[in-house]
Backbone as a chain_set.jsonl record, in Angstrom:
{"seq": "MAAQQQQQQPVQKNTLYVGGLAEEVNESILHAAFIPFGDIKDVKTPLDQATQKHRSFGFVTFLEKEDASAAMDNMDGAELYGKVLTVNYALPERIKGGEQGWAAQPIWADADTWFERQQQQEEMDRIQAENKAAMQAADELHRKKMAEEREGEKEDEMEIKDDPMARAEAEVLQQTSS", "coords": {"N": [[116.282, 109.748, 110.815], [116.142, 111.572, 109.002], [119.052, 111.767, 108.745], [119.4, 109.376, 107.788], [118.344, 109.279, 105.458], [120.246, 111.308, 104.175], [122.066, 109.81, 103.902], [121.599, 107.66, 102.178], [121.106, 109.031, 99.756], [123.147, 110.105, 96.776], [125.982, 111.597, 97.258], [127.07, 114.833, 95.591], [129.961, 115.269, 94.308], [131.438, 117.171, 93.061], [130.123, 119.62, 93.89], [129.682, 122.146, 96.13], [128.263, 123.058, 99.397], [127.855, 125.831, 100.849], [127.443, 127.337, 103.591], [126.481, 129.719, 106.327], [126.637, 132.276, 104.974], [127.521, 135.807, 105.192], [125.501, 138.782, 104.94], [126.299, 140.744, 103.085], [127.546, 139.189, 101.079], [127.412, 138.395, 97.9], [126.653, 136.198, 94.811], [129.269, 136.547, 93.109], [131.094, 137.411, 95.144], [131.319, 134.766, 96.509], [132.102, 133.524, 94.471], [134.673, 134.846, 93.75], [135.968, 133.967, 96.143], [136.154, 131.391, 96.193], [137.348, 130.775, 93.809], [140.219, 130.337, 93.758], [141.014, 128.131, 94.345], [140.096, 126.131, 92.073], [138.774, 125.941, 88.423], [135.579, 127.053, 88.099], [132.234, 125.985, 87.836], [129.656, 126.892, 88.267], [127.8, 128.942, 90.453], [125.373, 129.633, 92.994], [123.377, 131.498, 95.02], [120.649, 130.584, 96.632], [117.585, 132.822, 96.857], [115.479, 134.378, 99.216], [112.058, 134.333, 99.064], [110.48, 136.409, 100.04], [112.128, 138.207, 101.236], [114.013, 138.833, 99.214], [116.647, 138.456, 99.504], [119.423, 136.528, 99.734], [119.589, 133.165, 101.467], [121.414, 132.779, 103.515], [123.01, 131.011, 102.657], [124.96, 128.969, 100.227], [125.713, 127.385, 96.952], [128.585, 126.11, 95.439], [129.71, 124.981, 92.204], [132.271, 123.121, 91.074], [134.335, 122.173, 88.118], [136.094, 120.215, 88.387], [136.359, 117.438, 90.393], [138.503, 117.136, 92.434], [139.255, 119.632, 92.462], [137.05, 120.673, 94.196], [137.131, 119.063, 96.586], [139.475, 120.385, 97.214], [138.826, 122.708, 97.889], [136.718, 122.486, 99.774], [138.133, 121.176, 102.142], [139.801, 123.662, 102.606], [138.318, 125.773, 103.027], [136.284, 125.455, 104.751], [135.212, 126.398, 107.989], [136.398, 128.632, 107.525], [136.853, 132.173, 107.498], [134.618, 134.624, 106.042], [133.669, 137.946, 105.359], [133.493, 138.223, 108.11], [132.051, 136.049, 109.112], [131.784, 132.814, 109.971], [132.532, 130.083, 107.738], [130.839, 127.17, 106.819], [131.599, 124.287, 105.206], [130.599, 121.884, 102.85], [130.097, 119.01, 101.018], [127.479, 119.044, 98.737], [124.168, 117.8, 98.68], [122.01, 116.188, 96.263], [119.888, 118.06, 94.216], [116.459, 118.328, 95.375], [113.071, 117.217, 94.65], [109.758, 117.567, 95.347], [107.877, 114.797, 96.55], [107.46, 111.635, 96.797], [107.343, 108.896, 99.338], [108.653, 109.505, 101.466], [108.292, 112.314, 101.756], [110.144, 114.442, 100.955], [112.077, 113.799, 98.126], [114.144, 112.291, 95.637], [112.827, 111.742, 93.292], [109.667, 111.487, 91.507], [106.434, 111.442, 93.234], [104.625, 109.169, 92.159], [106.496, 107.506, 91.791], [107.14, 105.643, 93.514], [104.698, 104.172, 93.89], [104.33, 101.396, 93.335], [105.546, 100.176, 95.428], [104.521, 101.328, 97.501], [102.082, 100.244, 97.286], [102.518, 97.437, 97.814], [103.223, 97.709, 100.493], [101.256, 98.54, 101.777], [99.572, 96.1, 101.448], [100.908, 94.149, 102.905], [100.952, 95.255, 105.381], [98.235, 95.352, 105.999], [97.835, 92.586, 105.699], [99.52, 91.728, 108.2], [98.157, 93.145, 110.039], [95.684, 91.527, 110.065], [96.291, 89.053, 110.61], [97.53, 89.688, 113.356], [94.977, 90.286, 114.373], [93.612, 87.722, 114.387], [95.458, 86.39, 116.106], [94.88, 87.638, 118.335], [92.191, 87.033, 118.769], [92.417, 84.221, 119.034], [93.727, 84.048, 121.535], [91.961, 85.403, 123.337], [90.064, 83.518, 123.213], [91.584, 81.136, 124.097], [92.091, 82.202, 126.745], [89.273, 82.654, 127.702], [88.451, 79.761, 127.83], [90.116, 78.656, 129.59], [89.366, 79.947, 131.936], [87.082, 79.224, 132.158], [87.501, 76.475, 132.661], [88.682, 76.7, 134.969], [86.804, 77.515, 136.647], [84.893, 75.333, 136.242], [86.62, 73.257, 137.943], [86.614, 74.698, 140.488], [84.049, 74.494, 141.183], [84.043, 71.632, 141.008], [85.661, 71.223, 143.359], [83.942, 72.385, 145.074], [81.821, 70.866, 145.429], [82.899, 68.526, 146.065], [83.499, 69.197, 148.954], [81.308, 69.576, 149.658], [80.122, 67.182, 149.694], [81.873, 65.89, 151.484], [81.165, 66.902, 153.982], [78.468, 66.189, 154.313], [78.625, 63.291, 154.442], [79.804, 61.557, 157.101], [81.897, 59.312, 156.938], [83.506, 60.134, 154.849], [84.182, 62.318, 155.568], [86.023, 61.577, 157.716], [87.822, 60.015, 156.249], [89.121, 61.889, 154.885], [90.13, 63.588, 156.9], [91.98, 61.69, 157.69], [93.577, 61.347, 155.508], [94.943, 63.994, 155.19], [96.005, 64.247, 157.503], [98.198, 62.058, 157.159], [99.423, 63.166, 154.827], [100.872, 65.334, 156.31]], "CA": [[115.714, 109.473, 109.918], [116.947, 112.684, 107.974], [120.349, 111.219, 108.439], [119.519, 108.253, 107.0], [117.747, 109.709, 103.885], [121.162, 111.555, 103.398], [122.948, 108.726, 103.584], [121.259, 107.082, 101.04], [121.345, 110.156, 98.556], [124.523, 110.098, 96.705], [126.695, 113.102, 97.295], [127.684, 115.497, 94.568], [131.395, 115.494, 94.384], [131.849, 118.596, 92.551], [129.171, 121.06, 94.196], [130.067, 122.453, 97.647], [127.365, 123.485, 100.053], [128.54, 126.812, 101.5], [126.639, 128.036, 104.694], [126.996, 130.693, 107.135], [127.053, 133.479, 104.281], [127.051, 137.111, 105.68], [124.14, 139.573, 104.269], [126.833, 141.316, 101.96], [128.279, 138.07, 100.125], [126.377, 137.595, 96.612], [127.567, 135.178, 94.111], [130.298, 136.953, 92.574], [131.925, 137.441, 95.944], [131.318, 133.703, 96.793], [132.875, 132.847, 93.368], [135.918, 135.543, 94.045], [136.465, 133.61, 97.524], [136.6, 129.921, 95.66], [138.243, 130.513, 92.481], [141.564, 130.091, 93.861], [140.812, 126.547, 94.471], [139.866, 125.51, 90.493], [137.774, 126.277, 87.419], [134.223, 126.873, 88.849], [130.986, 125.943, 86.997], [128.414, 127.634, 88.723], [127.65, 129.549, 91.699], [124.112, 129.948, 93.183], [122.633, 131.847, 96.31], [118.98, 130.689, 96.462], [117.058, 134.038, 97.289], [114.191, 134.248, 100.082], [111.087, 135.077, 98.221], [109.751, 137.394, 100.882], [112.822, 139.615, 101.293], [114.738, 139.15, 97.72], [118.046, 138.133, 100.015], [119.996, 135.038, 99.748], [118.879, 132.648, 102.456], [122.568, 132.747, 103.833], [123.69, 129.664, 102.125], [124.951, 129.1, 98.67], [126.462, 126.368, 96.172], [129.401, 126.434, 94.509], [130.29, 123.775, 91.66], [133.345, 122.985, 90.453], [134.731, 121.486, 87.082], [136.991, 118.826, 88.747], [136.053, 116.91, 92.134], [139.571, 117.302, 93.332], [139.249, 121.256, 93.205], [135.785, 120.745, 95.367], [137.548, 118.551, 97.851], [140.577, 120.879, 98.063], [138.053, 123.873, 98.642], [136.186, 122.217, 101.07], [139.186, 121.269, 103.046], [140.525, 124.857, 103.179], [137.382, 126.788, 103.352], [135.469, 124.846, 105.81], [135.525, 127.036, 108.895], [137.296, 130.042, 107.209], [136.111, 133.265, 107.477], [134.228, 135.803, 105.129], [132.923, 138.888, 105.94], [133.279, 137.885, 109.751], [131.108, 134.829, 109.436], [132.567, 131.418, 109.636], [131.825, 129.286, 106.733], [130.447, 125.821, 106.623], [131.301, 123.819, 103.672], [130.414, 120.38, 102.867], [129.415, 118.393, 99.852], [126.165, 119.132, 98.537], [123.562, 116.688, 98.369], [121.458, 116.615, 95.125], [118.571, 118.694, 94.389], [115.307, 117.331, 95.621], [111.954, 117.553, 94.285], [109.023, 117.131, 96.353], [107.387, 113.856, 96.291], [107.77, 110.243, 97.063], [106.569, 108.513, 100.493], [109.26, 110.203, 102.549], [107.991, 113.469, 101.803], [111.001, 114.884, 99.727], [112.648, 112.778, 97.569], [114.57, 112.38, 94.33], [111.696, 110.818, 92.359], [108.355, 112.048, 91.747], [105.636, 110.758, 94.04], [104.364, 108.389, 91.615], [107.744, 106.398, 91.289], [107.147, 104.658, 94.487], [103.499, 103.637, 94.14], [103.868, 99.791, 93.583], [106.116, 99.943, 96.817], [103.242, 101.719, 98.691], [100.839, 99.312, 97.47], [103.099, 96.343, 98.606], [103.473, 97.839, 101.944], [99.738, 98.283, 102.418], [98.932, 94.818, 101.257], [101.708, 93.8, 103.903], [100.355, 95.984, 106.941], [96.887, 94.616, 106.288], [97.855, 91.141, 106.326], [100.025, 91.904, 109.881], [96.779, 93.488, 111.105], [94.85, 90.321, 110.101], [97.256, 88.07, 111.783], [97.329, 90.293, 114.849], [93.695, 90.17, 115.069], [93.301, 86.338, 114.719], [95.882, 85.911, 117.388], [94.105, 88.091, 119.634], [90.873, 86.446, 119.123], [92.786, 83.131, 119.637], [94.262, 84.288, 122.908], [90.878, 85.357, 124.093], [89.417, 81.885, 123.166], [92.155, 80.185, 125.221], [91.676, 82.661, 127.968], [87.862, 82.164, 128.006], [88.672, 78.606, 127.875], [90.991, 78.339, 130.782], [88.535, 80.513, 132.796], [85.807, 78.087, 131.872], [87.971, 75.218, 133.266], [89.058, 77.108, 136.513], [85.504, 77.625, 137.383], [84.487, 74.067, 136.805], [87.478, 72.877, 138.871], [86.463, 75.097, 141.669], [82.67, 73.838, 141.127], [83.982, 70.469, 141.757], [86.002, 71.407, 144.72], [82.939, 73.015, 146.173], [80.979, 69.925, 145.307], [83.553, 67.481, 146.733], [83.394, 69.406, 149.949], [79.895, 69.235, 150.249], [79.738, 65.692, 149.991], [82.655, 65.489, 152.784], [80.463, 67.683, 154.995], [77.398, 65.397, 154.218], [79.134, 61.952, 154.903], [80.697, 61.309, 158.165], [82.956, 58.531, 156.659], [84.14, 60.698, 153.68], [85.107, 63.274, 156.375], [87.29, 61.05, 158.435], [88.971, 59.593, 155.256], [89.778, 63.184, 154.315], [90.868, 63.954, 158.081], [93.193, 60.831, 157.626], [94.809, 61.921, 154.178], [95.344, 65.139, 155.628], [97.427, 63.814, 158.48], [99.396, 61.451, 156.436], [100.354, 63.86, 154.264], [101.529, 66.483, 156.436]], "C": [[116.157, 110.39, 108.792], [118.323, 112.103, 107.643], [120.492, 110.298, 107.579], [119.12, 108.275, 105.573], [119.116, 110.396, 103.367], [122.168, 110.786, 103.249], [122.803, 108.121, 102.186], [121.478, 107.613, 99.933], [122.615, 110.133, 98.44], [125.133, 111.751, 96.505], [127.341, 113.519, 96.159], [129.214, 115.895, 94.823], [132.046, 116.621, 94.309], [131.145, 119.873, 93.228], [129.172, 120.917, 95.573], [128.613, 123.32, 97.981], [128.161, 124.299, 100.928], [127.559, 127.676, 102.595], [127.27, 128.873, 105.558], [127.594, 132.156, 106.47], [126.713, 134.793, 105.401], [126.044, 137.802, 104.638], [124.851, 140.302, 102.947], [127.444, 140.533, 100.844], [127.18, 138.16, 99.246], [127.213, 136.799, 95.891], [128.669, 135.537, 93.49], [131.175, 137.21, 93.749], [132.52, 136.072, 96.474], [132.393, 133.175, 95.508], [134.636, 133.537, 93.418], [136.621, 134.539, 95.182], [136.704, 131.877, 97.059], [137.215, 129.594, 94.605], [139.452, 130.202, 92.468], [141.889, 128.543, 93.973], [140.75, 125.695, 92.968], [138.869, 126.309, 89.682], [136.438, 126.127, 88.423], [133.017, 126.92, 87.707], [130.053, 126.859, 87.139], [128.499, 127.971, 89.906], [126.128, 130.07, 91.894], [123.917, 130.248, 94.795], [121.275, 131.92, 96.404], [118.345, 131.99, 97.167], [115.455, 133.614, 98.052], [113.173, 135.013, 99.235], [110.59, 136.387, 98.74], [110.852, 138.72, 100.721], [113.798, 139.904, 100.163], [116.126, 138.889, 98.108], [118.273, 136.921, 100.093], [119.608, 134.767, 101.372], [120.467, 132.3, 103.48], [123.431, 131.416, 103.683], [123.753, 129.733, 100.829], [125.607, 127.736, 98.095], [127.389, 126.686, 95.225], [129.876, 125.08, 93.407], [131.626, 123.982, 90.513], [133.733, 122.181, 88.962], [135.26, 120.105, 87.406], [136.49, 118.465, 90.394], [137.393, 117.2, 92.789], [139.715, 118.968, 93.614], [138.217, 121.597, 94.4], [136.494, 120.517, 96.433], [138.584, 119.723, 98.135], [139.642, 122.444, 98.661], [137.481, 123.656, 99.885], [137.07, 122.068, 102.423], [139.785, 122.524, 103.649], [139.569, 125.726, 103.532], [136.386, 126.436, 104.37], [135.898, 125.582, 107.213], [136.339, 128.134, 109.007], [136.284, 130.728, 107.54], [135.696, 134.204, 106.555], [133.359, 136.632, 105.754], [132.478, 138.801, 107.214], [132.521, 136.958, 110.007], [132.07, 133.449, 109.191], [131.69, 130.573, 108.946], [131.666, 127.843, 107.162], [130.748, 125.381, 105.538], [131.762, 122.53, 103.491], [129.998, 120.257, 101.475], [128.245, 118.658, 99.797], [125.425, 117.754, 98.242], [122.771, 117.061, 96.92], [120.24, 117.149, 95.092], [117.764, 117.836, 94.429], [114.296, 118.001, 94.945], [110.85, 116.948, 95.263], [108.254, 115.921, 96.009], [107.7, 112.636, 97.269], [107.07, 109.959, 98.671], [107.327, 109.232, 101.5], [109.264, 111.774, 102.564], [108.758, 114.523, 100.716], [112.0, 113.945, 99.375], [113.415, 113.158, 96.078], [114.073, 112.032, 92.998], [110.474, 111.518, 92.687], [107.444, 111.038, 92.821], [104.989, 109.443, 93.631], [105.197, 107.094, 91.255], [107.513, 105.583, 92.31], [105.622, 103.951, 94.787], [103.436, 101.982, 94.257], [104.481, 99.545, 94.983], [105.09, 100.241, 97.889], [102.269, 100.774, 98.676], [101.319, 98.006, 98.184], [103.093, 96.761, 100.013], [102.351, 97.876, 102.431], [99.207, 97.193, 102.414], [99.724, 94.101, 102.865], [101.223, 94.189, 105.453], [98.946, 95.391, 106.911], [96.878, 93.213, 106.485], [98.547, 90.841, 107.779], [98.835, 92.31, 110.631], [95.825, 92.066, 111.099], [95.279, 89.286, 111.066], [97.189, 88.293, 113.176], [96.006, 89.994, 115.507], [93.27, 88.435, 114.941], [94.145, 85.895, 115.823], [95.257, 86.422, 118.306], [92.885, 87.229, 119.921], [91.099, 85.15, 119.635], [93.195, 82.877, 121.121], [92.869, 84.708, 123.716], [89.925, 84.208, 123.952], [90.099, 80.998, 124.23], [91.778, 80.599, 126.211], [90.412, 82.463, 128.609], [87.725, 80.717, 128.366], [89.099, 78.081, 129.353], [90.167, 79.103, 131.99], [87.266, 79.679, 132.851], [86.487, 76.786, 132.951], [88.213, 75.485, 134.525], [87.822, 76.869, 137.13], [84.961, 76.093, 137.733], [85.225, 73.432, 137.913], [86.818, 73.543, 140.291], [84.791, 74.548, 141.928], [83.062, 72.514, 141.625], [84.93, 69.818, 143.201], [84.964, 71.577, 145.75], [82.292, 71.43, 146.62], [81.762, 68.585, 146.144], [83.614, 67.866, 148.254], [82.298, 69.272, 150.809], [79.488, 67.813, 150.943], [80.522, 65.067, 151.255], [81.917, 65.712, 154.314], [79.205, 67.061, 155.227], [77.733, 64.071, 155.036], [80.189, 61.712, 155.929], [81.671, 60.338, 157.656], [83.803, 59.308, 155.576], [84.976, 61.693, 154.56], [86.028, 62.663, 157.148], [88.137, 60.299, 157.743], [89.726, 60.792, 155.149], [90.655, 63.761, 155.759], [92.071, 63.03, 158.227], [94.216, 60.978, 156.319], [95.504, 63.119, 154.388], [96.698, 64.974, 156.779], [98.324, 63.027, 158.151], [99.988, 62.241, 155.505], [101.027, 65.096, 154.956], [102.9, 65.984, 157.307]], "O": [[116.515, 109.915, 107.714], [118.713, 111.964, 106.484], [121.392, 110.225, 106.743], [119.475, 107.481, 104.702], [119.334, 110.195, 102.172], [123.116, 111.053, 102.511], [123.651, 108.094, 101.294], [121.99, 106.952, 99.029], [123.367, 110.131, 99.414], [124.765, 112.697, 95.809], [128.152, 112.757, 95.633], [129.511, 116.842, 95.551], [132.907, 117.079, 95.06], [131.602, 121.008, 93.086], [128.802, 119.916, 96.187], [127.998, 124.02, 97.176], [129.01, 123.807, 101.672], [126.993, 128.696, 102.201], [128.498, 128.862, 105.639], [128.458, 132.907, 106.924], [125.829, 134.744, 106.256], [125.867, 137.279, 103.538], [124.206, 140.464, 101.911], [127.817, 141.076, 99.804], [126.04, 138.029, 99.693], [128.391, 136.652, 96.216], [129.286, 134.51, 93.207], [132.338, 137.259, 93.346], [133.695, 135.952, 96.819], [133.38, 132.479, 95.742], [135.626, 132.848, 93.171], [137.833, 134.349, 95.077], [137.502, 131.219, 97.727], [137.614, 128.461, 94.334], [139.974, 129.803, 91.427], [142.945, 127.982, 93.68], [141.386, 124.648, 92.849], [138.212, 127.222, 90.182], [136.314, 125.279, 89.307], [132.94, 127.797, 86.847], [129.658, 127.574, 86.219], [129.298, 127.341, 90.6], [125.657, 130.848, 91.065], [124.224, 129.439, 95.67], [120.657, 132.98, 96.308], [118.783, 132.114, 98.31], [114.59, 132.847, 97.628], [113.393, 136.134, 98.777], [110.321, 137.332, 97.999], [110.599, 139.837, 100.27], [114.362, 140.995, 100.082], [116.952, 139.036, 97.207], [117.405, 136.151, 100.503], [119.396, 135.607, 102.247], [120.334, 131.333, 104.23], [124.289, 130.959, 104.438], [122.922, 130.352, 100.165], [126.046, 126.98, 98.962], [127.133, 127.429, 94.278], [130.442, 124.144, 93.974], [131.806, 124.714, 89.54], [132.955, 121.228, 88.915], [134.937, 119.071, 86.822], [136.337, 119.265, 91.317], [137.246, 117.586, 93.949], [140.147, 119.48, 94.647], [138.375, 122.441, 95.282], [136.65, 121.402, 97.275], [138.608, 120.098, 99.308], [139.891, 123.051, 99.703], [137.63, 124.367, 100.879], [136.838, 122.638, 103.49], [140.193, 122.6, 104.808], [139.885, 126.545, 104.395], [135.653, 127.336, 104.78], [137.043, 125.314, 107.575], [136.872, 128.589, 110.019], [135.152, 130.331, 107.818], [136.686, 134.792, 106.119], [132.468, 136.277, 106.525], [131.355, 139.168, 107.559], [132.169, 136.864, 111.182], [132.899, 133.264, 108.3], [130.529, 130.298, 109.246], [132.514, 127.405, 107.94], [130.23, 125.985, 104.599], [132.861, 122.063, 103.794], [129.601, 121.217, 100.813], [127.671, 118.556, 100.881], [125.961, 116.795, 97.685], [122.923, 118.199, 96.474], [119.428, 116.754, 95.929], [117.88, 116.751, 93.859], [114.432, 119.181, 94.62], [111.08, 115.918, 95.897], [107.859, 116.033, 94.848], [108.151, 112.79, 98.403], [106.311, 110.811, 99.132], [106.677, 109.622, 102.471], [110.061, 112.429, 103.236], [108.186, 115.221, 99.879], [112.695, 113.358, 100.205], [113.223, 114.237, 95.518], [114.671, 112.021, 91.923], [110.204, 112.03, 93.774], [107.876, 109.925, 93.123], [104.765, 108.604, 94.504], [104.84, 106.06, 90.691], [107.736, 104.429, 91.946], [105.429, 103.277, 95.798], [102.707, 101.377, 95.042], [103.925, 98.711, 95.696], [104.868, 99.576, 98.901], [101.642, 100.42, 99.674], [100.616, 97.512, 99.065], [102.897, 95.812, 100.772], [102.18, 97.32, 103.516], [98.328, 96.996, 103.253], [99.03, 93.635, 103.768], [101.186, 93.443, 106.431], [98.553, 94.915, 107.976], [96.109, 92.645, 107.262], [98.201, 89.865, 108.445], [98.565, 91.848, 111.739], [95.321, 91.649, 112.142], [94.7, 88.832, 112.053], [96.899, 87.461, 114.036], [95.81, 89.612, 116.661], [92.369, 88.117, 115.717], [93.668, 85.027, 116.553], [94.985, 85.688, 119.256], [92.592, 86.789, 121.032], [90.345, 84.71, 120.503], [93.053, 81.831, 121.755], [92.78, 84.232, 124.848], [88.983, 84.12, 124.739], [89.498, 80.299, 125.046], [91.115, 79.839, 126.917], [90.316, 82.164, 129.799], [86.879, 80.434, 129.214], [88.492, 77.27, 130.052], [90.463, 78.698, 133.114], [86.559, 79.68, 133.859], [85.857, 76.32, 133.901], [88.002, 74.583, 135.335], [87.733, 76.085, 138.076], [84.679, 75.642, 138.843], [84.55, 73.038, 138.864], [86.535, 72.736, 141.177], [84.505, 74.211, 143.077], [82.498, 72.14, 142.653], [84.967, 68.736, 143.786], [84.972, 71.137, 146.9], [82.272, 70.945, 147.751], [81.093, 67.767, 146.776], [83.786, 66.889, 148.983], [82.188, 69.014, 152.008], [78.934, 67.443, 151.979], [80.124, 64.111, 151.921], [82.012, 65.055, 155.351], [78.703, 67.3, 156.326], [77.2, 63.817, 156.116], [81.376, 61.672, 155.606], [82.732, 60.701, 158.166], [84.977, 58.941, 155.53], [86.178, 61.893, 154.382], [87.046, 63.34, 157.295], [89.142, 59.85, 158.295], [90.945, 60.75, 155.314], [91.747, 64.313, 155.623], [93.085, 63.438, 158.794], [95.42, 60.724, 156.294], [96.587, 63.317, 153.836], [97.847, 65.413, 156.818], [99.39, 63.129, 158.758], [101.186, 62.026, 155.315], [101.7, 65.854, 154.258], [103.765, 66.802, 157.619]]}, "num_chains": 1, "name": "protein.A"}
C-alpha cells in the first residue's frame, strides 16, 4: 500500500533524499559533498525534536534536474564520514490528512469521495443482506419440501404395509427394476 501511494505521488526531480548520514554531517558538509554536481538551491537536515540532532537523512535541492540526476547516480552508495549513503529522488512534502493518513492535501479535500464510498458500502451491505435473506428463505423452502417428500414416502410405506395387494405390486416392481 505504501509503495502504491509513493507511485501515485509525483517525484520531485530536482530534490534528492540523502539517507544514512553520519552524526558529524551537517548541512554545510552535505552542501560541500553535493556542490560538485551543480548549483544547489537548498539543503535541509530535519532535526529530531528530542535530541536536536539530525535524523540521519537530509534533502538536497538542485537548481537543475540534470544536476540532481548526476548527483544521484554518483552519490548513491558512496561513503561520507564512514557511512554509506542512500540517494534517491525525494517525494513531495506531505501534510497530515486525507483518507490514507498522510496525503498531499488536507483531510477535507476527499470528503466527497469519502461520502460516495460510504454510500456504495451501505448499498453493498444492503444487497448482501437481501441476498443472505433470499438464500435463507430458499434453504428453508428446500428443507420443507424435503421434509414433505419424506413424509409422503413414509405414508406410501405405511399404505404398502397395510395393503397386501400394494405390497405384492411393490415387490414385483422391485424385481423388474433389478
